[in-house]
Structure formats: structure tokens, C-alpha cells
CSV table of C-alpha atoms in Angstrom, one decimal:
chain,number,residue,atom,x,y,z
L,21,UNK,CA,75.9,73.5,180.8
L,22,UNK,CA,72.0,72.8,181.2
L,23,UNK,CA,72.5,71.4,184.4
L,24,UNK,CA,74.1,74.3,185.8
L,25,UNK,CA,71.8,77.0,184.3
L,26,UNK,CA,69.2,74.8,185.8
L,27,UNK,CA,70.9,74.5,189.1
L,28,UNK,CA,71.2,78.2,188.9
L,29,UNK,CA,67.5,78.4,188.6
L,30,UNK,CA,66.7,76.5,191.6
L,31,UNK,CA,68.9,78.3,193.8
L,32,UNK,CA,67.6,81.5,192.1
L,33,UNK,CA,63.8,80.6,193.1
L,34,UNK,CA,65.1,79.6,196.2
L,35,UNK,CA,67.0,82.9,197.0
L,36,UNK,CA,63.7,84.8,195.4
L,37,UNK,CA,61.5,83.9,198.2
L,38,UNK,CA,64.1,84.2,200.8
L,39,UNK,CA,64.0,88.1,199.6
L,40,UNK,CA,60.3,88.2,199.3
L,41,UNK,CA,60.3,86.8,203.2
L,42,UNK,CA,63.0,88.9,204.1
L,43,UNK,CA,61.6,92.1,202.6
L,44,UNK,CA,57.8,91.1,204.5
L,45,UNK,CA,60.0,91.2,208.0
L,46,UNK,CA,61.8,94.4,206.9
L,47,UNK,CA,58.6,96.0,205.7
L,48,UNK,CA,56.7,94.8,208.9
L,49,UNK,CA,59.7,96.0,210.7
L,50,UNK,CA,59.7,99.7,209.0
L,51,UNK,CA,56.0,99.7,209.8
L,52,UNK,CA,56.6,98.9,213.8
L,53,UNK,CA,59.8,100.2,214.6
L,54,UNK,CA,61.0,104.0,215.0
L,55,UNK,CA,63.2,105.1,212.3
L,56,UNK,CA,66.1,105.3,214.5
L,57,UNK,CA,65.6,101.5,216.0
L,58,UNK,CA,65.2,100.3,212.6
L,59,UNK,CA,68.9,102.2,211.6
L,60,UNK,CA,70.2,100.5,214.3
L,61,UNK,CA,68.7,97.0,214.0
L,62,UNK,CA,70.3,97.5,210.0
L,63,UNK,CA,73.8,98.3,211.4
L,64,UNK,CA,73.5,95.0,213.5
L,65,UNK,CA,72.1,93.4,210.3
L,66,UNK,CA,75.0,94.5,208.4
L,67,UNK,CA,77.4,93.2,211.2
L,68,UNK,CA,76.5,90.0,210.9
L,69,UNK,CA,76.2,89.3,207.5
L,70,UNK,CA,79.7,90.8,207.7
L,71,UNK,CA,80.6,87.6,209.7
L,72,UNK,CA,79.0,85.3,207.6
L,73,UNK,CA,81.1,85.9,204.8
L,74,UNK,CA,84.7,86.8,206.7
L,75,UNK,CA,83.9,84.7,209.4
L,76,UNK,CA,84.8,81.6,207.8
L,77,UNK,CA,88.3,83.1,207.2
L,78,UNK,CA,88.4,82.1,203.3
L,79,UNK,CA,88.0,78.5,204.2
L,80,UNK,CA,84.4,77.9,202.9
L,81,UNK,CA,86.1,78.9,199.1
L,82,UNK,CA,88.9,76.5,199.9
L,83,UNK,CA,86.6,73.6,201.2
L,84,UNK,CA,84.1,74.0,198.8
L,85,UNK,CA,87.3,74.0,195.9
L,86,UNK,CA,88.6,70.8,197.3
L,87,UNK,CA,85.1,69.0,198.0
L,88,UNK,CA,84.5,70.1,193.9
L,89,UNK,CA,87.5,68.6,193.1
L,90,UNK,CA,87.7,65.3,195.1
L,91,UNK,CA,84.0,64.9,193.0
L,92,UNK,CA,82.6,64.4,197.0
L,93,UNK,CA,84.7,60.9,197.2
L,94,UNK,CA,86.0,61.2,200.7
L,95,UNK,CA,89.3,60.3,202.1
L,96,UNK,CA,90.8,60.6,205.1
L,97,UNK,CA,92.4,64.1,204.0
L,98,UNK,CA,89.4,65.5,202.9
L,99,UNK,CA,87.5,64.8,206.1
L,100,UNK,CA,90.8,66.5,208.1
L,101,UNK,CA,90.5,69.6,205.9
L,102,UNK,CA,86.3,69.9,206.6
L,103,UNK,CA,87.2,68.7,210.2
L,104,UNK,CA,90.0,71.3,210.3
L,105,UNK,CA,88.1,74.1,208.8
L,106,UNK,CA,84.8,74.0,211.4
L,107,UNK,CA,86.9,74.0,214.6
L,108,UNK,CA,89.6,77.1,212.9
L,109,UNK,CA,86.1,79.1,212.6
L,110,UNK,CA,84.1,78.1,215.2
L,111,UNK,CA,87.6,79.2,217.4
L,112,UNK,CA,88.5,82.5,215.6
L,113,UNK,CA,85.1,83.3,215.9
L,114,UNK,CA,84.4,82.8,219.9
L,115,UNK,CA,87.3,84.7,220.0
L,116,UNK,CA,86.3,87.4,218.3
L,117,UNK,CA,82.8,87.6,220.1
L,118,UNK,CA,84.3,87.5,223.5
L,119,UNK,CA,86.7,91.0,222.4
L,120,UNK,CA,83.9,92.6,221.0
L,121,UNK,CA,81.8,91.8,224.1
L,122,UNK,CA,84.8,93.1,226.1
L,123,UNK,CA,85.4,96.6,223.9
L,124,UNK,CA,81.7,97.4,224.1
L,125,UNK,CA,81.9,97.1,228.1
L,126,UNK,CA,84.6,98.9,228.5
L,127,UNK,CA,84.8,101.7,225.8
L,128,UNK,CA,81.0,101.5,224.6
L,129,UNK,CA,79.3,101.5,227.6
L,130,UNK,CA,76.1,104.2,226.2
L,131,UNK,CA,75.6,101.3,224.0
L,132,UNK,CA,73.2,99.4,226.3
L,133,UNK,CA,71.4,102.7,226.8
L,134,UNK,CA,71.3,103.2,223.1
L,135,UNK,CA,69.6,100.2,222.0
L,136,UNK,CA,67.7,99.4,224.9
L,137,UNK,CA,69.5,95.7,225.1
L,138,UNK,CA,70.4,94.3,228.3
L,139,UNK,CA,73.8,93.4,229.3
L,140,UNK,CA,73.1,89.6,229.2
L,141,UNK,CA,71.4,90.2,225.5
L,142,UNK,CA,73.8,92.1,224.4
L,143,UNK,CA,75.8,89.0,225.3
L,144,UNK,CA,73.5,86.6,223.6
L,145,UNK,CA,74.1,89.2,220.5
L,146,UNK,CA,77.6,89.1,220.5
L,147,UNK,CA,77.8,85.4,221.3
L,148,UNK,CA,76.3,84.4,218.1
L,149,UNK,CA,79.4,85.3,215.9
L,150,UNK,CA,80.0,82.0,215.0
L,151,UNK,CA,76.4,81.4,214.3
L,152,UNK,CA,76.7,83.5,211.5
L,153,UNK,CA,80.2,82.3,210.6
L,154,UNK,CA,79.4,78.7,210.9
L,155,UNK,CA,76.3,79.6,208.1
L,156,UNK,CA,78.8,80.5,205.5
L,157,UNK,CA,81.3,77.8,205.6
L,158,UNK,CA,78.1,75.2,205.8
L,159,UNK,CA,76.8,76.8,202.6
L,160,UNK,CA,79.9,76.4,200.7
L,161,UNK,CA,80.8,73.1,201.7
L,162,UNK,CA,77.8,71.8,200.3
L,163,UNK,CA,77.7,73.5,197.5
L,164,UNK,CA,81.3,71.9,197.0
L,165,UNK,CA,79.4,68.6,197.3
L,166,UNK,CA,77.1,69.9,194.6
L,167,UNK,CA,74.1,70.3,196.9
L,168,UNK,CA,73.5,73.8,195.4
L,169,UNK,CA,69.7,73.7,196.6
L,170,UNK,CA,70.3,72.1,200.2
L,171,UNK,CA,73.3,74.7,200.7
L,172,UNK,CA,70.8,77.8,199.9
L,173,UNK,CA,67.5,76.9,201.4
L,174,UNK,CA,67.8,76.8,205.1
L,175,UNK,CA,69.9,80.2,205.2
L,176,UNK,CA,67.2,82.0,202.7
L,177,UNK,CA,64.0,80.8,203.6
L,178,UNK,CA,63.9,78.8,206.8
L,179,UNK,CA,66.3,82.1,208.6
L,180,UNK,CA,63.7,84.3,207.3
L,181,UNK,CA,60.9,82.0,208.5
L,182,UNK,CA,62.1,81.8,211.8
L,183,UNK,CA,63.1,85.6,211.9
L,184,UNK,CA,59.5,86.6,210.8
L,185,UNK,CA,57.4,83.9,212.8
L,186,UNK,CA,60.0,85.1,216.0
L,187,UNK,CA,58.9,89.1,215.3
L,188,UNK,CA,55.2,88.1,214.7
L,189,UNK,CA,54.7,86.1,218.0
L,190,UNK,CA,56.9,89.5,219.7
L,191,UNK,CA,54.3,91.8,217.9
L,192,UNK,CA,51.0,90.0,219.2
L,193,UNK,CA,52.6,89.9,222.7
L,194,UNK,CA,53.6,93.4,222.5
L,195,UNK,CA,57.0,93.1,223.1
L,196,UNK,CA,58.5,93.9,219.7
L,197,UNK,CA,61.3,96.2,220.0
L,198,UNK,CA,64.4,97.0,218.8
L,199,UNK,CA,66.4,94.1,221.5
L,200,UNK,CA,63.5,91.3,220.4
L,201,UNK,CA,64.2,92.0,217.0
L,202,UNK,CA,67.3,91.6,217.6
L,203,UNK,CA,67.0,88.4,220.0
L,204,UNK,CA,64.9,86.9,217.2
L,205,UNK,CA,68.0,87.2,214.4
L,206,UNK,CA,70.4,85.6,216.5
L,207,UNK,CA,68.0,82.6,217.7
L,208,UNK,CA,66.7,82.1,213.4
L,209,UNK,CA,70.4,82.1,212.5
L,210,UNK,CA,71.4,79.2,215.5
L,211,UNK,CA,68.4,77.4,214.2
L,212,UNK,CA,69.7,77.2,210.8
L,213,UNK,CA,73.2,76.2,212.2
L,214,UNK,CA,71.4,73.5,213.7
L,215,UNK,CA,69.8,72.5,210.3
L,216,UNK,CA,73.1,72.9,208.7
L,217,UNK,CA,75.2,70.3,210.7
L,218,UNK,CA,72.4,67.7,210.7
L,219,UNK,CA,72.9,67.9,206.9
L,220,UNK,CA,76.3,67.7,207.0
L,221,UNK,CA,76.3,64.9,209.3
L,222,UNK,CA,74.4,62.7,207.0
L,223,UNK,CA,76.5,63.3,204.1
L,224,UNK,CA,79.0,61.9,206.9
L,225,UNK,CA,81.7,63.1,209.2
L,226,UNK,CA,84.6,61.0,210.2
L,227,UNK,CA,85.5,63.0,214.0
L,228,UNK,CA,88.0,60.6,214.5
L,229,UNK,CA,90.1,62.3,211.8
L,230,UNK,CA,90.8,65.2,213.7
L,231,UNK,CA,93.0,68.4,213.1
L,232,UNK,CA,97.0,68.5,212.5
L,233,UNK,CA,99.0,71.3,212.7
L,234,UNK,CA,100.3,70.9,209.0
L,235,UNK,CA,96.4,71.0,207.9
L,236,UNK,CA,95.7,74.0,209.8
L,237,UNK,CA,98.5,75.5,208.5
L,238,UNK,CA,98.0,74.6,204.7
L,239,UNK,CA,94.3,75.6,205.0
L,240,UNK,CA,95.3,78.7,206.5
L,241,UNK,CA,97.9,79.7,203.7
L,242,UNK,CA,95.0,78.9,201.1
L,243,UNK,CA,92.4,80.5,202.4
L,244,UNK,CA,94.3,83.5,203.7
L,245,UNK,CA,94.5,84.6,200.4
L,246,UNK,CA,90.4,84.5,199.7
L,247,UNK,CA,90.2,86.0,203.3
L,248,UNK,CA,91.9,89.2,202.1
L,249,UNK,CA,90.2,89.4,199.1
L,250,UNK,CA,87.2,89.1,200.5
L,251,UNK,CA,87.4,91.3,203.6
L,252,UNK,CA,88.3,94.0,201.0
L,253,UNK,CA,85.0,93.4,199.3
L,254,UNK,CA,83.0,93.2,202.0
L,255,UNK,CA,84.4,96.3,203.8
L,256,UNK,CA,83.8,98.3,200.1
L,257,UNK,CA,80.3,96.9,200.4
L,258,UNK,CA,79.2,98.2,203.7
L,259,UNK,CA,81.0,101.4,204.2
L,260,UNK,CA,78.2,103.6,203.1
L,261,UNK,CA,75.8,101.9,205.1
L,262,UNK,CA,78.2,102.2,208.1
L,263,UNK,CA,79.6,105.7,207.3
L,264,UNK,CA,75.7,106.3,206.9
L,265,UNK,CA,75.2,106.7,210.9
L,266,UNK,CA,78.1,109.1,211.6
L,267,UNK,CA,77.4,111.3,208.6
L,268,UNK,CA,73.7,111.6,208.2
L,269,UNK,CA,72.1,109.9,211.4
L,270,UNK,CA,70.3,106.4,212.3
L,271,UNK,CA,67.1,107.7,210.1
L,272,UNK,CA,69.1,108.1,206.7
L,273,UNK,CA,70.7,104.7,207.5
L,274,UNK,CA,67.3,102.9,207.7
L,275,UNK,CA,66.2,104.9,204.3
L,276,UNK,CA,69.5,103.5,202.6
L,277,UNK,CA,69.3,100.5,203.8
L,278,UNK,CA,65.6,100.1,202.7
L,279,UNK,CA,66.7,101.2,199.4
L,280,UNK,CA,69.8,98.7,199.4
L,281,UNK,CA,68.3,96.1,200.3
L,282,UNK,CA,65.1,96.3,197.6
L,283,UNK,CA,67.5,97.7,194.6
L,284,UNK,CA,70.1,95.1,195.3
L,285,UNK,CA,67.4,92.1,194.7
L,286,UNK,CA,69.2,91.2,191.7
L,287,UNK,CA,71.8,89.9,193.5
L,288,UNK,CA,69.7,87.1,194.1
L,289,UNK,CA,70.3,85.5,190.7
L,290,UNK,CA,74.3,86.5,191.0
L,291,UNK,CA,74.9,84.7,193.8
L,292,UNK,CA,73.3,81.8,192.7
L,293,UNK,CA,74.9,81.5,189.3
L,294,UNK,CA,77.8,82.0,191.5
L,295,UNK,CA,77.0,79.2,193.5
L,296,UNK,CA,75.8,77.0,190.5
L,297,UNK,CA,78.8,77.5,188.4
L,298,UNK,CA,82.0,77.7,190.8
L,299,UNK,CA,82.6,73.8,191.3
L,300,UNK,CA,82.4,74.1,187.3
L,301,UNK,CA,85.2,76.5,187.4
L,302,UNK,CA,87.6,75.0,189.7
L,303,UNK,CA,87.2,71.6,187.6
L,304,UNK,CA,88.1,73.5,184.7
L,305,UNK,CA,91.4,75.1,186.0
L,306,UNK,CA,92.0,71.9,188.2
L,307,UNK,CA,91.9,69.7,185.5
L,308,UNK,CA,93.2,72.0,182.6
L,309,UNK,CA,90.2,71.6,180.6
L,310,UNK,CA,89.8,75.1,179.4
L,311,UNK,CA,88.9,75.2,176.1
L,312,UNK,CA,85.0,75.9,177.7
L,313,UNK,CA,86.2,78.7,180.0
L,314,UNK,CA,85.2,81.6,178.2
L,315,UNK,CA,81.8,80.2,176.9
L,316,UNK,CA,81.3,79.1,180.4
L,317,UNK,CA,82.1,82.2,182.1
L,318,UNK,CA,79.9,84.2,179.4
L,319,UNK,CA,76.8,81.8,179.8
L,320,UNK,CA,77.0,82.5,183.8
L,321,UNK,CA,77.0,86.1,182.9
L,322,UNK,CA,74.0,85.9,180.8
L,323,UNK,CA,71.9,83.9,183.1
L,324,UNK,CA,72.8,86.5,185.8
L,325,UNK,CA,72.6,89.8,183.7
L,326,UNK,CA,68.9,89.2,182.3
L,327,UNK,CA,67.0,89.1,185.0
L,328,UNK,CA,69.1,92.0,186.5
L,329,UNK,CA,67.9,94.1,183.8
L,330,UNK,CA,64.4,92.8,184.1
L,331,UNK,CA,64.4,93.8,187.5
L,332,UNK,CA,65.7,97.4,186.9
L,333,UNK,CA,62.9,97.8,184.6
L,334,UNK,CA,60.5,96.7,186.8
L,335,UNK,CA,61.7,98.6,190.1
L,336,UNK,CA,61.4,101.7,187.1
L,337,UNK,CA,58.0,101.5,186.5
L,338,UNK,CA,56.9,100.0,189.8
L,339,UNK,CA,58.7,101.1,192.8
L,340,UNK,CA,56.6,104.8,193.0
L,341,UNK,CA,53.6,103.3,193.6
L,342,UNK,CA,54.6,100.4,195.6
L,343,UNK,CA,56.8,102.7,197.6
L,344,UNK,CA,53.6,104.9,198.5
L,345,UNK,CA,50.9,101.8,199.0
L,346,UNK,CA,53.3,100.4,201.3
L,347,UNK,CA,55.7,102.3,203.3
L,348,UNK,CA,55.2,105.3,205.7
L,349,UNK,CA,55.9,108.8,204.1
L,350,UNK,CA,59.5,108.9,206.1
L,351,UNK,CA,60.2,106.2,203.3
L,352,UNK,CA,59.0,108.6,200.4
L,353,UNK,CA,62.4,109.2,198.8
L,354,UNK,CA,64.1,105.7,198.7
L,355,UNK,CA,63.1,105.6,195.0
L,356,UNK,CA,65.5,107.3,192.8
L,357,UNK,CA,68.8,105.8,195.6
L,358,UNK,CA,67.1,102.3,194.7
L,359,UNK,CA,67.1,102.7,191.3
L,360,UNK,CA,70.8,103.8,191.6
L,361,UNK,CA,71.7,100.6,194.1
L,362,UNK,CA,69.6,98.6,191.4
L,363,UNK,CA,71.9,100.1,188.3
L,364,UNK,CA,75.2,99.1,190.4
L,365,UNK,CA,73.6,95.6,191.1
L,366,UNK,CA,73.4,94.7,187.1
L,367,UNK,CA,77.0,96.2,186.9
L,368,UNK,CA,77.8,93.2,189.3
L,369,UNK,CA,75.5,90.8,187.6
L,370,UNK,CA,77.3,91.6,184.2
L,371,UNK,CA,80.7,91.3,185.2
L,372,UNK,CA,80.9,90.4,188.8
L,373,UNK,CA,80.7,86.3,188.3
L,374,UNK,CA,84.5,87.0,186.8
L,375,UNK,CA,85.4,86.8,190.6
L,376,UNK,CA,84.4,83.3,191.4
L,377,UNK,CA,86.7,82.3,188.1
L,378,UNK,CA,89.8,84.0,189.5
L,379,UNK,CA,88.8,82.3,193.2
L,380,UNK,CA,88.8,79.0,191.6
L,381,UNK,CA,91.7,79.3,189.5
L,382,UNK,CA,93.8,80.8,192.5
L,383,UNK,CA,94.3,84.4,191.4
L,384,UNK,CA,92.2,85.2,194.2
L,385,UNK,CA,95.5,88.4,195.1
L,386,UNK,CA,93.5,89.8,191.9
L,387,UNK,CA,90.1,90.0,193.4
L,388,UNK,CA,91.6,91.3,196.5
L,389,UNK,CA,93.6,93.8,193.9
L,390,UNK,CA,90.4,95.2,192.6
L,391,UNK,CA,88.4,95.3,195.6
L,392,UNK,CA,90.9,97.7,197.2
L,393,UNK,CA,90.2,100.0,194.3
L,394,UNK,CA,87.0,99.8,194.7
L,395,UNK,CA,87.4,100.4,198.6
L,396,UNK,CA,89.7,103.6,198.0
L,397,UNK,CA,87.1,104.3,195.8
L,398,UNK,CA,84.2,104.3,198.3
L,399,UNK,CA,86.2,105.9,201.0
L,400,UNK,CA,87.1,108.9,198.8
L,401,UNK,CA,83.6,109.0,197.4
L,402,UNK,CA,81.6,108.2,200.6
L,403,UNK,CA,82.0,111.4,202.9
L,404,UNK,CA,81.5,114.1,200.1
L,405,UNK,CA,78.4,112.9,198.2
L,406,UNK,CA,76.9,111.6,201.3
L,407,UNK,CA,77.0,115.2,202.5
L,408,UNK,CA,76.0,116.5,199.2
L,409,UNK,CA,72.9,114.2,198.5
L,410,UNK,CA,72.1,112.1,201.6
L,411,UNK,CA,70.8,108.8,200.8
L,412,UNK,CA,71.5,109.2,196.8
L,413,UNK,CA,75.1,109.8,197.0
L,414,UNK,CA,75.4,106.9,198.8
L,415,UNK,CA,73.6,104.9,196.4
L,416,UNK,CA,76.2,106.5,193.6
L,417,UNK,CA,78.9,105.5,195.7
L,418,UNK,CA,77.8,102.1,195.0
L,419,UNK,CA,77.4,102.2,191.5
L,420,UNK,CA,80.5,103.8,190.8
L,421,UNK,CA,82.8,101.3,193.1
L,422,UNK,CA,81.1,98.5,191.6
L,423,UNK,CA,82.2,100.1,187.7
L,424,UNK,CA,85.6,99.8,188.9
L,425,UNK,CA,85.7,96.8,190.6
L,426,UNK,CA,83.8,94.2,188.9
L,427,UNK,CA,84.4,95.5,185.3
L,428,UNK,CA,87.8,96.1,185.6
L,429,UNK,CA,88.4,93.3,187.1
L,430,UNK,CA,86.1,91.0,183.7
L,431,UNK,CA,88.8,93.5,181.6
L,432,UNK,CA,91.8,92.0,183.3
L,433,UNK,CA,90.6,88.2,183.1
L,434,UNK,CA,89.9,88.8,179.1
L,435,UNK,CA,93.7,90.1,178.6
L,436,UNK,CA,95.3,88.0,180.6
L,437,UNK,CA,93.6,84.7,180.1
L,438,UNK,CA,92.9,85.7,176.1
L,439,UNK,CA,89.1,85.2,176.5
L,440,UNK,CA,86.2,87.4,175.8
L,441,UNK,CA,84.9,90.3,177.7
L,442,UNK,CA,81.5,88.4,179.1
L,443,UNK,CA,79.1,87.9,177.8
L,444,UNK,CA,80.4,88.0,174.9
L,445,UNK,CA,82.4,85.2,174.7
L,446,UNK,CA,79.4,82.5,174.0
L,447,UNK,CA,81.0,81.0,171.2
L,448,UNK,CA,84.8,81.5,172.1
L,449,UNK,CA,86.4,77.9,172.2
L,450,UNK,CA,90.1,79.1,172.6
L,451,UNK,CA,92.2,77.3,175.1
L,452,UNK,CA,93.7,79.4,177.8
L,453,UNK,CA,97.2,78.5,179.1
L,454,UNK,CA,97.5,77.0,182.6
L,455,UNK,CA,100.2,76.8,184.5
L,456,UNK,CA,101.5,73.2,186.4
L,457,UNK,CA,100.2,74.7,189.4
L,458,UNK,CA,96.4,74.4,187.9
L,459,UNK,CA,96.2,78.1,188.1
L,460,UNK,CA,95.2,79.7,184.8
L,461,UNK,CA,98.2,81.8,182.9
């Protein structure tokens, strides 16, 4: 248990200064930019990190799963199933480029006239679809190896690196706009693809174990479950910040987004406990040993929840003044929304690392089952409150989806597996029921 609070520490620290970075460029950025580039540079921003987590298809959980379980002793079926996975996303994904190149000629054509991009940037933009998708499975599959710190540091710290050093050399030639910002996210993120597969090379790569049909098709049965589950999410995560545009213009996206994106910085320390603990998980329900599931699961939430309430303090008493020293006066009423996105955050600190339990243990049709509530939730929410408060509804939007996903979903884990609500379940010792399958009953 030490070493995976500890490994959640690291990645923590690592993921901090990836958000400090990121929030320099984004600060430099809302300093540079028009309001209404900056909306649209966030709606691209969005895009892609949509890819990054659906455009692995649910394969980076299912690799990362069966790297975890293998203990990273690799056989030739583990090497088809890595092998497998890289060429079903890096194909889905050119696919997917190419159509979305194609709609925006034909039935998008003000979009070039919009954002000022060329038609062969816009194609560099679109092209790097698998860039971003290629990120995400890397980053599980080393964490599956139990390279928690390798996995996270190149897409927090050396993206945002490139990303910033790309917009400062831009700036000082006085060229930065919204297309060289955008130029510069696409060429960071194949950077770190190219960091990626140089680690995963040395960890080694048999290519002569290539690809059969039946281990396409079994790791396309797995991980088409996660894939649902997960689009859900991600769609219930970015449909204010989408919606944002049509309902209240480019300038209230960029405030959101701004807000978002600083109130969401505990999120940080979620994801990495996620990442620390989920090979810890699937070893439990893969092996049956579940007599630590509850403690486990409770001492992941309470290394994510404290700092999460740490941080809401501190964005409380801080944020005001920061908010004023720093950003120009358009920005002057992000603080109450951030407070709000901060609020929903901790909800998902708390309870949200019951998620990465149920993908290990293969009840990943109840994450999906959740995350559509919370999607019908932000859809009815979205449009009313957005029109009724701007920014702020949008922020309450998020706190209230997040209520109904991520705590009823910690509600339906304790009932159904018989453990404690977390984190209260430090000293539980009980041992769940698992079914032959290895999935927890």
C-alpha cells in the first residue's frame, strides 16, 4: 500500500507541474490572444483531448489490464494484443481524421475563414488524430507495466514544454495567432508520440508477432465495453464547454474554460491515484484476493480527496486576487464558476476512483450505466442554466452531474460488492464474492 500512495505521489508532482506549465501557456495565451481566438483554440483543445481518451477505443484499459496481470512477463500473446492494439488505433484513427477533414470541406467551408487556418493547416490539424490517440493508449500501457512516472511525464510536462517553448518562439517572431497556436499543439503532441514509442521500444516489441483476426476481434469485444463507457463520460464532460459556443458565444467559452481548467486542478491527484492504483485493482479481482478491496479502494480515495479539499480552500481564499494581478478584466468573473468546477472536482476526487475498480473488475456496463445519467443529466441541465447564469450555470452543471455520477455510482459498488462507502472503509477486511469469471459479484 506504501508503494502505491507513493507512486501516487510521484505521478501527482508530475501532473502538478504539467498544470502549472499548462496554465503559464494558457495564461500567456489569454494575455495574447482575442477572446474569441482563445474560445476557439479551447474548443480545438477540448477536441483533442476528446481523442486522447476515446481514441484508443477502450484498448489502453484492456492492455494496461492484461500487461498488470501478465506482471510485464511477455509472451507471444501478450506482444499480439500490444501489437494488435497500436495498429486498431493508429487505423480507426486515420480514418477518422480523413472524414472529419472531408465534412469540414464540404459542409464547413466558413471554417477556414473563421479561424484564420489554411487549408493545408487545417489538414496538419486534423491529421494529428492519432497523435493524440496514440498518447493515451502509450500512457496506459506503461502504466500496465508499472512505469506510473515514465507513462505520465512526457504527456504532462514535456507536451507542455514543447507547446509553450513553440508559442514563445511564435510570440517573439510575431506570428502568434490563433492557427500557430494551434500548429504548435499538434507538433508538442507528435513529439511526445515520438518519446512514447522510443520507450516502448526499449521495454521491447516483438513486430514479428503481428495481428490475427481472432485478437482483433477479442480485444475489440473487451474493450468495446470501456469504449462505451467511456465515450459516455467524456461526452458528459465536455458538453457545457461545447454547448458553451452556440448558447453564449466564443467569449463565454474562453471564460469557462479558464475557470474549468484552473478549478478542475484537483484532478491532478485523481488521475494519478487512478493511475497508481488500477494495476492494484485488476490483481485483486484477477486473482480473487479481495479481502483488501475495500481498504484499498478507501485509501485511494483518501489520498485523492485531501488535497482536493486543500485546493478548494485555497482557490477560496486565493483565486480573487490572483484572478485580478493576473488576468485582463474580461476574466473578472471566472471566480465564483471556478469555485463551483472546483466543488464538482472533489465530488470526483471522493468518489470518482470507484470507476477504475469496476474497469478492472469488468463491470465497466456500470460505469457506462452511470455516465449516461450523468449525460441526461447535463443535457437537460446544460441549455436552461447556461441561459439563466452564463458561465456559472455551466459550472453547476458540472457539479451536479458529477453528484450523480461518481457518487451514485461509489453507492452501487458498496451494495453490491458489500464494502464501505469510501473512504470509509479503511479498516473493512471483508471478502467480497467473485465470480469464476474474475469479475467481482
Amino acid at each position: 500500500m506504501k508503494a502505491l500512495i507513493r507512486s501516487s505521489v510521484i505521478v501527482t508532482g508530475i501532473r502538478g507541474v504539467g498544470i502549472v506549465l499548462q496554465s503559464l501557456v494558457l495564461l500567456f495565451l489569454a494575455r495574447t490572444l482575442p477572446v474569441h481566438d482563445l474560445g476557439i483554440f479551447a474548443l480545438f483543445y477540448a477536441g483533442f483531448g476528446i481523442a486522447r481518451i476515446l481514441g484508443p477505443l477502450g484498448a489502453d484499459q484492456v492492455t494496461m489490464r492484461r500487461a498488470a496481470v501478465a506482471g510485464g512477463a511477455f509472451d507471444d500473446e501478450l506482444h499480439r494484443v500490444l501489437n494488435t492494439s497500436f495498429v486498431l488505433v493508429v487505423g480507426v484513427n486515420a480514418a477518422v481524421a480523413a472524414l472529419l477533414a472531408a465534412v469540414a470541406f464540404l459542409a464547413f467551408p466558413s471554417l477556414l475563414a473563421n479561424t484564420g487556418l489554411s487549408t493545408l493547416q487545417l489538414l496538419i490539424v486534423a491529421g494529428s488524430l492519432p497523435a493524440f490517440a496514440i498518447i493515451g493508449l502509450m500512457t496506459y500501457q506503461l502504466r500496465g507495466f508499472n512505469l506510473n512516472a515514465l507513462a505520465q511525464f512526457p504527456d504532462s510536462i514535456v507536451l507542455q514544454l514543447a507547446l509553450g517553448g513553440s508559442v514563445a518562439v511564435f510570440s517573439l517572431l510575431g506570428n502568434l495567432d490563433l492557427a500557430t497556436a494551434l500548429l504548435s499543439l499538434v507538433g508538442a503532441a507528435w513529439l511526445v508520440v515520438i518519446i512514447y514509442l522510443a520507450i516502448r521500444l526499449r521495454l521491447g516489441v516483438d513486430l514479428s508477432v503481428g495481428p490475427r483476426w481472432a485478437t482483433t476481434k477479442s480485444l475489440f469485444r473487451e474493450s468495446r465495453a470501456v469504449l462505451y463507457a467511456l465515450s459516455v463520460t467524456t461526452i458528459s464532460g465536455r458538453v457545457p464547454l461545447l454547448l458553451s459556443a452556440p448558447l453564449l458565444g466564443s467569449a463565454a467559452t474562453a471564460i469557462f474554460d479558464l475557470a474549468a481548467r484552473f478549478g478542475s486542478v484537483p484532478s491532478i491527484t485523481t488521475s494519478a491515484v487512478t493511475a497508481a492504483f488500477s494495476p492494484r485493482f485488476a490483481e485483486l479481482a484477477h486473482t480473487r484476493q479481495c479481502g483488501t478491496v475495500s481498504r484499498t479502494l478507501s485509501v485511494s480515495s483518501l489520498v485523492a480527496v485531501a488535497p482536493a479539499l486543500l485546493c478548494f480552500v485555497v482557490i477560496a481564499v486565493a483565486a480573487p486576487y490572483l484572478i485580478e494581478a493576473v488576468l485582463p478584466p474580461v476574466y473578472g468573473h471566472i471566480y465564483v464558476p471556478m469555485l463551483v468546477v472546483c466543488a464538482a472536482a472533489t465530488v470526483n476526487a471522493c468518489f470518482g476512483v470507484t470507476s477504475s475498480l469496476l474497469f478492472m473488475a469488468g463491470q465497466s456496463h456500470v460505469v457506462r450505466n452511470f455516465s449516461f445519467a450523468q449525460l441526461a443529466t447535463v443535457c437537460i441541465l446544460t441549455p436552461p442554466l447556461a441561459l439563466a447564469f452564463g458561465p456559472l450555470g455551466l459550472a453547476c452543471v458540472a457539479l451536479a452531474s458529477s453528484i450523480v455520477r461518481d457518487l451514485g455510482m461509489a453507492i452501487w459498488a458498496s451494495r453490491t460488492f458489500g464494502i464501505a462507502l469510501p473512504p470509509f472503509g479503511i479498516r473493512r477486511t471483508g471478502q467480497p464474492q467473485i465470480r469464476e469469471s474474475g469479475e467481482l459479484a
